[in-house]
Short mmCIF file of N, CA and C in Angstrom, two decimals:
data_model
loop_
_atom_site.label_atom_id
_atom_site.label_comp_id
_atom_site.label_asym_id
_atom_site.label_seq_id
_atom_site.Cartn_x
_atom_site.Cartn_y
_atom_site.Cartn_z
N UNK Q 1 106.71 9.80 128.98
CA UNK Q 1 107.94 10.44 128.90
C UNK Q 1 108.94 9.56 128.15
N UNK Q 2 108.80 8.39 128.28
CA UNK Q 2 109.70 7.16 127.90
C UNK Q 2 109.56 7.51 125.97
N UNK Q 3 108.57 7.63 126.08
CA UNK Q 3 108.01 7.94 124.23
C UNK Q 3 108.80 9.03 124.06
N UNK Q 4 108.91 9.81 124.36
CA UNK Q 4 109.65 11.70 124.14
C UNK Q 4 110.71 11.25 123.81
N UNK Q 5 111.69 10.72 124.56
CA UNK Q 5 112.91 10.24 124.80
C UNK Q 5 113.42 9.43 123.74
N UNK Q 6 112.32 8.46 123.10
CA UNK Q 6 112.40 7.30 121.77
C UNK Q 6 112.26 7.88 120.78
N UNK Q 7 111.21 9.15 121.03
CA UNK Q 7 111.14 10.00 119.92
C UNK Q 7 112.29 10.84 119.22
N UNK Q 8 112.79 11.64 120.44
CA UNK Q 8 114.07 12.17 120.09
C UNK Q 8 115.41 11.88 119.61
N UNK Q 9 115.33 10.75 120.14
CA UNK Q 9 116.36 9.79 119.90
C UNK Q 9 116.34 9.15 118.15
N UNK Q 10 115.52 9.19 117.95
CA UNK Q 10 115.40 8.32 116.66
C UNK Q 10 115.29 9.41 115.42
N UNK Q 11 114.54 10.68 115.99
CA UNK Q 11 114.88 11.74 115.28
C UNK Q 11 116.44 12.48 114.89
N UNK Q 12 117.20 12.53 116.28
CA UNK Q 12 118.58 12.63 115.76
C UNK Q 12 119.13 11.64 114.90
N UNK Q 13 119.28 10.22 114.87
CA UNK Q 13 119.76 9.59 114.33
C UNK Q 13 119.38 9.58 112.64
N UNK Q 14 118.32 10.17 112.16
CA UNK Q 14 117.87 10.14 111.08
C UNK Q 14 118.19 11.03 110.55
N UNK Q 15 118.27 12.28 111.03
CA UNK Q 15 118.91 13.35 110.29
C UNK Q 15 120.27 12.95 109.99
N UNK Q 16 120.86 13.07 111.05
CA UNK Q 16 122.66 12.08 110.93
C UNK Q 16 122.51 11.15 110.05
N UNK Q 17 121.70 10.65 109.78
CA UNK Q 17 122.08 9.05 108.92
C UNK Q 17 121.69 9.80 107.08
N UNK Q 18 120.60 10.80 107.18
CA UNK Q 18 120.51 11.86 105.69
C UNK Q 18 121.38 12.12 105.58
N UNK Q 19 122.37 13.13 106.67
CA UNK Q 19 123.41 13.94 106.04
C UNK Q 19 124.73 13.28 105.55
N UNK Q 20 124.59 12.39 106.05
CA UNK Q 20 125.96 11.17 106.01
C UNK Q 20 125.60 10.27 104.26
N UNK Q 21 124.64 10.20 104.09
CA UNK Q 21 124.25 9.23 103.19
C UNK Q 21 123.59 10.25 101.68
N UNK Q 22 123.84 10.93 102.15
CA UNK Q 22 123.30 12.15 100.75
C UNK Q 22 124.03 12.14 99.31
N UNK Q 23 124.16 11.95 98.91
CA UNK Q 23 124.96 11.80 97.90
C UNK Q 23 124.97 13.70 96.93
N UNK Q 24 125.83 14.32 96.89
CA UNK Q 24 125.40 15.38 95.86
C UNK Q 24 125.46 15.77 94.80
N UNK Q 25 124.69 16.23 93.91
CA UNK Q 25 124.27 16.50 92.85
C UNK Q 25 125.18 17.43 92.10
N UNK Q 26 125.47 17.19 90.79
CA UNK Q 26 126.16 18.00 89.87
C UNK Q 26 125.71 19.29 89.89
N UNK Q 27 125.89 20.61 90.76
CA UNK Q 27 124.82 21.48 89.58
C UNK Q 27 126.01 22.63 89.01
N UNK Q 28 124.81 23.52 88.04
CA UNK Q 28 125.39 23.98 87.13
C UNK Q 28 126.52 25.16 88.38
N UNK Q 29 127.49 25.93 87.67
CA UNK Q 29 128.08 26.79 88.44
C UNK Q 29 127.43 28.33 88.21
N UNK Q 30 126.45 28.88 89.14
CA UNK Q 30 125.93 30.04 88.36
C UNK Q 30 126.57 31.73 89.00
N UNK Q 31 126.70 32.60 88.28
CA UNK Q 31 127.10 33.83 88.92
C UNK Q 31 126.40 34.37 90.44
N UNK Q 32 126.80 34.42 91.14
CA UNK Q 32 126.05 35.07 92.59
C UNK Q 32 126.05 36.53 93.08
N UNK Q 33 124.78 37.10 92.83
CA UNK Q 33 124.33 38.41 92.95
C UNK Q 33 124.15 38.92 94.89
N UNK Q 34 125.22 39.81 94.79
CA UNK Q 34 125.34 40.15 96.42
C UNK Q 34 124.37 41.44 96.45
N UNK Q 35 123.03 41.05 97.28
CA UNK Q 35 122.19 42.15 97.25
C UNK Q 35 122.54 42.66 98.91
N UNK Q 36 122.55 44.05 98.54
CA UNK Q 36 122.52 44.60 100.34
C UNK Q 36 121.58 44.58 101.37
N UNK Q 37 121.08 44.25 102.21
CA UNK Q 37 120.50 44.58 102.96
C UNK Q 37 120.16 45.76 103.29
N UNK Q 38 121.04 46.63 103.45
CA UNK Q 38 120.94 48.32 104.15
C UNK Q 38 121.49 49.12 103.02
N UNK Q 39 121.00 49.99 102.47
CA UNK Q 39 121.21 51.26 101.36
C UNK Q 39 121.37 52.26 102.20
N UNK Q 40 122.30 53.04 102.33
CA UNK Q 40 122.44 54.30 103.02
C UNK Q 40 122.07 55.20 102.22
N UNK Q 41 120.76 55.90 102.87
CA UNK Q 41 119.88 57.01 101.79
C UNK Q 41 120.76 58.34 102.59
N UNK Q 42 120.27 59.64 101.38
CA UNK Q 42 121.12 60.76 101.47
C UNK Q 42 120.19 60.93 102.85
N UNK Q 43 120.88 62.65 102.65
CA UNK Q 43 119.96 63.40 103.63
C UNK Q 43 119.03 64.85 102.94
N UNK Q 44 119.72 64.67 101.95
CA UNK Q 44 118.31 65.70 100.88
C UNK Q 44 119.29 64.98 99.72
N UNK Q 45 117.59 65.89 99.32
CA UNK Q 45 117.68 65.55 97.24
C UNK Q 45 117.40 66.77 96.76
N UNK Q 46 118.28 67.44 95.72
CA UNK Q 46 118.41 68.61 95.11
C UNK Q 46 117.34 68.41 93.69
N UNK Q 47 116.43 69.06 93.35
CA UNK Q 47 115.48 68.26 92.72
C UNK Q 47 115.02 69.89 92.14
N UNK Q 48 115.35 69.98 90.37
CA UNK Q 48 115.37 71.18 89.98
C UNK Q 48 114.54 70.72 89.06
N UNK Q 49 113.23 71.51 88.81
CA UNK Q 49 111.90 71.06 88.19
C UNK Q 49 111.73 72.53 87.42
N UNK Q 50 111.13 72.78 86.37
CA UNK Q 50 110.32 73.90 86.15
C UNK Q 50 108.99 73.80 85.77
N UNK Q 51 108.26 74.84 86.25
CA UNK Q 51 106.89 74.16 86.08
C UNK Q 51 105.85 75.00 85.16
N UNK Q 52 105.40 75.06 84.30
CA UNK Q 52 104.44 75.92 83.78
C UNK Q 52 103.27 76.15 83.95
N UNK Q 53 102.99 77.48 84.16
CA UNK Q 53 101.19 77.63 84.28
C UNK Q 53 101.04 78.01 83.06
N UNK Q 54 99.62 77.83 83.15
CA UNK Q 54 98.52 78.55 81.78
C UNK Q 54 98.21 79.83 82.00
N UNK Q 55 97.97 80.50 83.30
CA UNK Q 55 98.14 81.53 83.41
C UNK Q 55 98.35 82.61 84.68
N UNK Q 56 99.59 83.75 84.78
CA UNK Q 56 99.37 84.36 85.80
C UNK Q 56 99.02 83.95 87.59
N UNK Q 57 99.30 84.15 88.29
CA UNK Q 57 98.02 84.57 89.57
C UNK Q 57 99.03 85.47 90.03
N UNK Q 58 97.84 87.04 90.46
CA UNK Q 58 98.61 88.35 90.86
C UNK Q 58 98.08 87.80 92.00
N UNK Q 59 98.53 88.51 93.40
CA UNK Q 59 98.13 88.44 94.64
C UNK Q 59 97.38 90.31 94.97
N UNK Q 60 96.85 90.61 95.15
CA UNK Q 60 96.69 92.23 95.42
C UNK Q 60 97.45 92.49 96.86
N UNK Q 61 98.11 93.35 96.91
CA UNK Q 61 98.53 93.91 98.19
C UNK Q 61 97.90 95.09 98.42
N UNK Q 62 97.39 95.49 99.69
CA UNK Q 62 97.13 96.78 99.66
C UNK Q 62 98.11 97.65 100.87
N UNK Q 63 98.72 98.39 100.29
CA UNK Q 63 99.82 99.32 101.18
C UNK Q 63 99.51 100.41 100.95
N UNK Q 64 99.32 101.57 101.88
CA UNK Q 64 99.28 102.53 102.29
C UNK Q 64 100.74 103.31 101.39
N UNK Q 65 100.85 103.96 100.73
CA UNK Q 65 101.81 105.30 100.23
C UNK Q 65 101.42 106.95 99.98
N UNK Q 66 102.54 107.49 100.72
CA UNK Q 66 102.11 108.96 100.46
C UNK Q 66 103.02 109.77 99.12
N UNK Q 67 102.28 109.98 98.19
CA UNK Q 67 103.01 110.29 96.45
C UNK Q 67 102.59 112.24 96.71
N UNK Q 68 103.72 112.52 96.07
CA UNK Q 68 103.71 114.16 96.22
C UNK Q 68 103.11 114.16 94.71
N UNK Q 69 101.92 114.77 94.76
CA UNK Q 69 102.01 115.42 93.09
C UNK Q 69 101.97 116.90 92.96
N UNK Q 70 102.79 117.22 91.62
CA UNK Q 70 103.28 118.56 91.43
C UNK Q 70 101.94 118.81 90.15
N UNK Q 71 101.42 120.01 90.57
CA UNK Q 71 100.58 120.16 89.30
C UNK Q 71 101.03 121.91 88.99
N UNK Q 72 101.14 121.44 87.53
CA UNK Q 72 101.29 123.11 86.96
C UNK Q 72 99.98 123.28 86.44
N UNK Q 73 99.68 124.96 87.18
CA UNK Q 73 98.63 125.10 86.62
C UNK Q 73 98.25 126.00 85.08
N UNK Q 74 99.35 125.89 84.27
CA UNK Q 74 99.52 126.70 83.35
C UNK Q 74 100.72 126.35 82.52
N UNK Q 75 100.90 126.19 81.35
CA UNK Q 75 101.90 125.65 80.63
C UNK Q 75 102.77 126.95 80.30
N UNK Q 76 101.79 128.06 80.10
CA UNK Q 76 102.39 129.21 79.64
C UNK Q 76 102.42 130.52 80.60
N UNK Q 77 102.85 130.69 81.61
CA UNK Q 77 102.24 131.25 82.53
C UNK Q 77 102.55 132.85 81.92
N UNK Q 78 101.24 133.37 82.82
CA UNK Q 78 100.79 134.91 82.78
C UNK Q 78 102.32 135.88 82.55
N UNK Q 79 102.15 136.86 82.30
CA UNK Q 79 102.81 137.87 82.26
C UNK Q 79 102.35 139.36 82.59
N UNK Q 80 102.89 140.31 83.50
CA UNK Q 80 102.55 141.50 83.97
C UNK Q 80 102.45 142.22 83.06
N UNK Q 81 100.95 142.71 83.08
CA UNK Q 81 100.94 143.68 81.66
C UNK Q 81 101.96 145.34 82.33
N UNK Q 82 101.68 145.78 83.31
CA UNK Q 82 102.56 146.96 83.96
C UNK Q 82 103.34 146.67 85.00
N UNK Q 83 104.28 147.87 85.37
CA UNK Q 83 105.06 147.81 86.03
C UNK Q 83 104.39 147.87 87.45
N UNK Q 84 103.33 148.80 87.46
CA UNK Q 84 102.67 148.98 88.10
C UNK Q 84 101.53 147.73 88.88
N UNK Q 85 101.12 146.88 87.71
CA UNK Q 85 100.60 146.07 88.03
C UNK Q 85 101.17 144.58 89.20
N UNK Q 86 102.40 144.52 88.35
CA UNK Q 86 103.67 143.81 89.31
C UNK Q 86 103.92 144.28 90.82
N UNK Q 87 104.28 145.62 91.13
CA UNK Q 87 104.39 146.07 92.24
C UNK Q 87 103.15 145.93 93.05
N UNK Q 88 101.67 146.21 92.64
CA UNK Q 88 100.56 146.22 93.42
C UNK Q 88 100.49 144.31 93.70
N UNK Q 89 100.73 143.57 92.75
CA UNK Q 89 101.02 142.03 93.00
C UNK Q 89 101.65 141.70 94.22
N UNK Q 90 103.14 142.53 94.18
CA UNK Q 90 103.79 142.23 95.24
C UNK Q 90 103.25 142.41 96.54
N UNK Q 91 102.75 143.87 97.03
CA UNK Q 91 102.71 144.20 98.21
C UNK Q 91 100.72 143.50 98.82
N UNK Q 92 100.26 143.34 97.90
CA UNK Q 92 98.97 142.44 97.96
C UNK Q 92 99.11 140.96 98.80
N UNK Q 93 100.49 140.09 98.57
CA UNK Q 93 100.80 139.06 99.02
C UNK Q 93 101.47 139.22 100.31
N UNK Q 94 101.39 140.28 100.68
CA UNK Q 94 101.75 140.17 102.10
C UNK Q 94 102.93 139.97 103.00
N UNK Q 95 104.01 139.51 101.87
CA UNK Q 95 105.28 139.06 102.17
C UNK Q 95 105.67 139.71 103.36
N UNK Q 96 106.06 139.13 104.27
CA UNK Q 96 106.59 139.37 105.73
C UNK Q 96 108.17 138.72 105.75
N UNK Q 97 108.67 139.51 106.86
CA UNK Q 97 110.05 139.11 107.40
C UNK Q 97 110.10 138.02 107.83
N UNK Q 98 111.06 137.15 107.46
CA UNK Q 98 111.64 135.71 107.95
C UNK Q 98 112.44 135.62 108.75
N UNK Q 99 112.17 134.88 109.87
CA UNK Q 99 112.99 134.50 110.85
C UNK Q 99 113.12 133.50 111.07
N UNK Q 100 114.30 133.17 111.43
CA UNK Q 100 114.76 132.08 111.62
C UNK Q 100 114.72 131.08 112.50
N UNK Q 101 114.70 129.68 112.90
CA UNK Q 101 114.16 129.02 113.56
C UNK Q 101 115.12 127.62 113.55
N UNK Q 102 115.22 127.59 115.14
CA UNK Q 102 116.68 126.21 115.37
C UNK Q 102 117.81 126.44 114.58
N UNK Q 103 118.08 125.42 113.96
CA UNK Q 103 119.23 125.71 112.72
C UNK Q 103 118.97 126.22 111.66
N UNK Q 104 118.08 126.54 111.30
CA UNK Q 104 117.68 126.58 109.68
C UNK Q 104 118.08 128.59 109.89
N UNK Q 105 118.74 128.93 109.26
CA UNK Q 105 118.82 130.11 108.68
C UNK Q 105 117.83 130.78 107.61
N UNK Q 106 117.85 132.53 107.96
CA UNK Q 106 116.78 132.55 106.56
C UNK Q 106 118.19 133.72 105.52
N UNK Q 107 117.65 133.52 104.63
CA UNK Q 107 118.47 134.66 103.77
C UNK Q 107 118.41 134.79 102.61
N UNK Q 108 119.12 135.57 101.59
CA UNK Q 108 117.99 136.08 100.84
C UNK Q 108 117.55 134.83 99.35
N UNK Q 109 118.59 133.69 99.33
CA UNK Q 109 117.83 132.54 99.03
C UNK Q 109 116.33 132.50 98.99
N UNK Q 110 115.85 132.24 99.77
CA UNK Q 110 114.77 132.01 100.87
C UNK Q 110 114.10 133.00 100.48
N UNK Q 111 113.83 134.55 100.40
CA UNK Q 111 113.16 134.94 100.20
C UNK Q 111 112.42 134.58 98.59
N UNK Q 112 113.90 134.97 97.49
CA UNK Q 112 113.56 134.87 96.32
C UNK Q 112 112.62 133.33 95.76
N UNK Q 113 112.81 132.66 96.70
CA UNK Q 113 112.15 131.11 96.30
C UNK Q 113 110.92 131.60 96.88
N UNK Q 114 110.70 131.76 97.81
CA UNK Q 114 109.09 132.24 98.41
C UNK Q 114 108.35 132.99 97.14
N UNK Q 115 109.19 134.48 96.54
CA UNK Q 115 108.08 134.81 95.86
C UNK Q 115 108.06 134.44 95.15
N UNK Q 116 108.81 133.30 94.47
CA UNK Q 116 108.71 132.46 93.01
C UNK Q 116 107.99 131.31 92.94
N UNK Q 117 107.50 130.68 94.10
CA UNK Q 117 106.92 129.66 94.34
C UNK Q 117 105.15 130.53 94.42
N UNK Q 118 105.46 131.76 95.34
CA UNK Q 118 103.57 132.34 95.04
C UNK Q 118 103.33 132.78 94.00
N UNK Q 119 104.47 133.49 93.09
CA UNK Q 119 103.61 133.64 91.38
C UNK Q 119 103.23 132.40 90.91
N UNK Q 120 104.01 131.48 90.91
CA UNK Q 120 103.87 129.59 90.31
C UNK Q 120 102.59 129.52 90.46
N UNK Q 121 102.08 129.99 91.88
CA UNK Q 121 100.83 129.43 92.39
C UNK Q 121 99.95 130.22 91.60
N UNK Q 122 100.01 131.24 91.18
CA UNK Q 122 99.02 132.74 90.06
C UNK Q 122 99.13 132.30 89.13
N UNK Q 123 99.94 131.79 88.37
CA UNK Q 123 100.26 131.46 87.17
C UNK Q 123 101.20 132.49 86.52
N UNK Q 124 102.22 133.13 87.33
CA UNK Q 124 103.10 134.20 86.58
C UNK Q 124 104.55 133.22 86.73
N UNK Q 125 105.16 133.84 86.14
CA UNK Q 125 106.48 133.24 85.91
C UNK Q 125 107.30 134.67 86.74
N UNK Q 126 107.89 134.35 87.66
CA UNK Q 126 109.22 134.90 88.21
C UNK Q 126 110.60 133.72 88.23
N UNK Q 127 111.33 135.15 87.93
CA UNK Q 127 112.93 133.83 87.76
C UNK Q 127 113.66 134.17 89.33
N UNK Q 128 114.59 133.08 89.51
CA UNK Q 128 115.69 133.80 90.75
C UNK Q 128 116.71 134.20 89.74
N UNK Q 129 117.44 135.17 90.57
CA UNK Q 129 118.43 135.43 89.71
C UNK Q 129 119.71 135.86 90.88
N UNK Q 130 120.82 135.51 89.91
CA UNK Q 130 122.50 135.00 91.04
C UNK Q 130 122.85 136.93 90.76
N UNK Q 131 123.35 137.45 91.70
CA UNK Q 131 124.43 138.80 91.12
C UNK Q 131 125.62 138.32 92.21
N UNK Q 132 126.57 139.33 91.67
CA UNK Q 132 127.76 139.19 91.95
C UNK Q 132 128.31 140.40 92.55
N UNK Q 133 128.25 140.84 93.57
CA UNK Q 133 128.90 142.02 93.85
C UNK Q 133 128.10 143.36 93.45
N UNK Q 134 126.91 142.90 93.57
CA UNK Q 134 125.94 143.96 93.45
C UNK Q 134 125.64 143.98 92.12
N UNK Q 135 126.28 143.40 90.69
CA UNK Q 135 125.57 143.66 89.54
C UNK Q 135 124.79 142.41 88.82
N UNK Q 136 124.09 142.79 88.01
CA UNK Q 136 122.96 141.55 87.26
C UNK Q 136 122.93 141.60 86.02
N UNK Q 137 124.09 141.23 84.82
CA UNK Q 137 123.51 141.70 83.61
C UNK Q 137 124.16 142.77 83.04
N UNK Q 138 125.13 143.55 83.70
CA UNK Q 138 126.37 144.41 83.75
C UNK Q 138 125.18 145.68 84.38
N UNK Q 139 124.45 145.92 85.18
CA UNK Q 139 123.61 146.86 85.40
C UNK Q 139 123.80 146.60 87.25
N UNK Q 140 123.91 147.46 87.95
CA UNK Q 140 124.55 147.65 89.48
C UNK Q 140 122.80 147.63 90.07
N UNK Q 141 122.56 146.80 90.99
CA UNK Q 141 120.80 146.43 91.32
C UNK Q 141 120.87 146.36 92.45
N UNK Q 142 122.10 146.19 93.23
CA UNK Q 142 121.87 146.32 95.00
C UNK Q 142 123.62 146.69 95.60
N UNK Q 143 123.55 146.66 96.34
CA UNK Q 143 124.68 147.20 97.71
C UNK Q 143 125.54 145.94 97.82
N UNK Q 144 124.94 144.80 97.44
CA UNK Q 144 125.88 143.84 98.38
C UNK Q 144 127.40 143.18 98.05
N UNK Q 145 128.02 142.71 98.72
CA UNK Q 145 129.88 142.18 98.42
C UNK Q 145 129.72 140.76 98.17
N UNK Q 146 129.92 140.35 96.97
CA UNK Q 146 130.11 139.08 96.66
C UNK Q 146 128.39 138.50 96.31
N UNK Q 147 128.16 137.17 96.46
CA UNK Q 147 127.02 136.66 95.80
C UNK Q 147 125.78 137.05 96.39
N UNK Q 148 124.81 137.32 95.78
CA UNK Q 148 123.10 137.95 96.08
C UNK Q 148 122.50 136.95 95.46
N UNK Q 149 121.35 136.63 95.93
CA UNK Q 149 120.06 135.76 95.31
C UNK Q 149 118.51 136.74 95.24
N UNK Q 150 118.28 137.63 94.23
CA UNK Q 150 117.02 138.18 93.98
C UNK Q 150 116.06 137.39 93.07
N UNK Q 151 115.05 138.54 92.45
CA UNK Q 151 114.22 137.96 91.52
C UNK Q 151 114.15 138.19 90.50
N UNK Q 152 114.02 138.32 88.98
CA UNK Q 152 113.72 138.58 87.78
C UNK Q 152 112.57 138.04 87.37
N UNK Q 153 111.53 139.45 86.29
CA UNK Q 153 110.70 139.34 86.39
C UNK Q 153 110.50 140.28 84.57
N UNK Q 154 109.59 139.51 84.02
CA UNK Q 154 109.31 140.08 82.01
C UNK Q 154 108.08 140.59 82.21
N UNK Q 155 108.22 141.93 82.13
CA UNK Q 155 107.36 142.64 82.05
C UNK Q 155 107.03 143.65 81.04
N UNK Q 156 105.98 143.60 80.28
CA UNK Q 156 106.09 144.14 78.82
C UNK Q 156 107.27 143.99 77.72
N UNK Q 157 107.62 143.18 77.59
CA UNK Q 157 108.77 143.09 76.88
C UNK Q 157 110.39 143.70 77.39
N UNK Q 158 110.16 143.99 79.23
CA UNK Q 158 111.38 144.69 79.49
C UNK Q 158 111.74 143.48 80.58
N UNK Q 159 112.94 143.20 80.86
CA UNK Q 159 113.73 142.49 82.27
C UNK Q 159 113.82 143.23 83.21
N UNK Q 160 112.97 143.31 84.65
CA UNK Q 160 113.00 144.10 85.56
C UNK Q 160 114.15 143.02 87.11
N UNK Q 161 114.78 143.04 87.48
CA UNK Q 161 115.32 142.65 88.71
C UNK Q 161 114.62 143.46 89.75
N UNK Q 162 114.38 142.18 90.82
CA UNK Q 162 114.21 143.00 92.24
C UNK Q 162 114.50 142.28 93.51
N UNK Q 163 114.27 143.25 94.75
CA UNK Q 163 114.82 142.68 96.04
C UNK Q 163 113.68 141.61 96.38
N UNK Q 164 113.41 140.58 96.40
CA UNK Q 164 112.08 140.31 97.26
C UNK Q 164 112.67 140.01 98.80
N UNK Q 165 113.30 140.57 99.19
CA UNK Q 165 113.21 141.21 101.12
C UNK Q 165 112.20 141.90 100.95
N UNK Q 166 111.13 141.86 102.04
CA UNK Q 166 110.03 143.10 101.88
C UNK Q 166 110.66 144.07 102.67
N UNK Q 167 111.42 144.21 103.24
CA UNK Q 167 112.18 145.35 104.21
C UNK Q 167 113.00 145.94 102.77
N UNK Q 168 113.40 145.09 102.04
CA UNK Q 168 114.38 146.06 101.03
C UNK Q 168 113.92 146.06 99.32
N UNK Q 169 113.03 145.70 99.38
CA UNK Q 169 111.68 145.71 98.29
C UNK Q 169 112.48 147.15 97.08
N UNK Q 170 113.33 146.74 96.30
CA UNK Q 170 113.17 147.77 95.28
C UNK Q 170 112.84 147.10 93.60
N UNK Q 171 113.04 147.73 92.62
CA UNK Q 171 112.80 147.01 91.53
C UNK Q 171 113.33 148.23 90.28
N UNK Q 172 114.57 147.74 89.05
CA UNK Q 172 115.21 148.00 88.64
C UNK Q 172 114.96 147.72 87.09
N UNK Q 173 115.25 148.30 86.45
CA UNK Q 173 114.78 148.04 85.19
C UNK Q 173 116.70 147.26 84.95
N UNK Q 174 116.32 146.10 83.94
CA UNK Q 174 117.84 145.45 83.42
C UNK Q 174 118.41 146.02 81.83
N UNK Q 175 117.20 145.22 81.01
CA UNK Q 175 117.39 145.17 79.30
C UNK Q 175 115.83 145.21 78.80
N UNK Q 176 115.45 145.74 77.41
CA UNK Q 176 114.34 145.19 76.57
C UNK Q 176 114.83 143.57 76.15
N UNK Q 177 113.77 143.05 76.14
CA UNK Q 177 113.97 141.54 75.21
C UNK Q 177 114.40 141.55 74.13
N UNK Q 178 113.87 142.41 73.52
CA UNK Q 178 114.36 142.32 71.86
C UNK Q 178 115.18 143.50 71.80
#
């Protein structure tokens, strides 16, 4: 232990007797670079790249859709060779009375689109047609006050108007075409 003690002892004194006896050195004076320790990093990086492919990639989806298609079956549709022939057309289709159901009203709209939509389906052409107080064309074709919705119909080269109500089913000659 006596040694520890001689040891230590003689060790302090030597350092003390360096620092005391040091003499110091000229040196040059150089610039001093203050580096940080701690960089405070962000919290994102906005980082706008564009990137090119060589080509494409589609993904396929497959989804279920329901598409209405309208098909005409005739660009030029038929025409009634008789008058006669038209009328036996009509009462062949069966047209029945409309009634009405919840809110929906029927009237004579409604009829005239019905039989214009089943010639479409024959391939004949029927028109709707607007009157006004019972006339169509300056020619008097029904009873009623204010606006009517019937049918018009080219038959041999003549314009026939009619009721399509099957309860009030008549048919009127209008004008020749030419």
């Amino acid at each position: 232990m006596l040694v520890v003690l001689i040891l230590a002892c003689g060790f302090s004194f030597g350092v003390d007797w360096v620092q005391g006896n040091v003499i110091p050195e000229e040196v040059e004076q150089q610039s001093i670079i203050t580096v940080p320790t701690y960089v405070e990093k962000p919290y994102y990086q906005i980082v706008e790249k564009t990137v090119y492919i060589d080509h494409p990639v589609y993904e396929v989806i497959e989804k279920p859709i329901v598409v209405e298609v309208t098909k005409w079956r005739n660009i030029h549709p038929k025409q009634f060779e008789s008058l006669e022939q038209f009328i036996e057309w009509y009462e062949a289709q069966g047209f029945t009375v409309l009634f009405p159901s919840g809110a929906y009203t029927v009237d004579c709209d409604d009829y005239a689109e019905l039989v214009q939509r089943k010639a479409l389906e024959q391939g004949y052409a029927i028109s709707q047609a607007l009157t006004l107080n019972g006339n169509y064309y300056g020619t008097r074709v029904n009873e009623n006050a204010g606006g009517h919705v019937g049918n018009i119909v080219l038959i041999d080269n003549t314009y026939y108007y009619f009721e399509p109500n099957p309860e009030e089913f008549t048919v009127k000659k209008i004008i020749n075409r030419d």
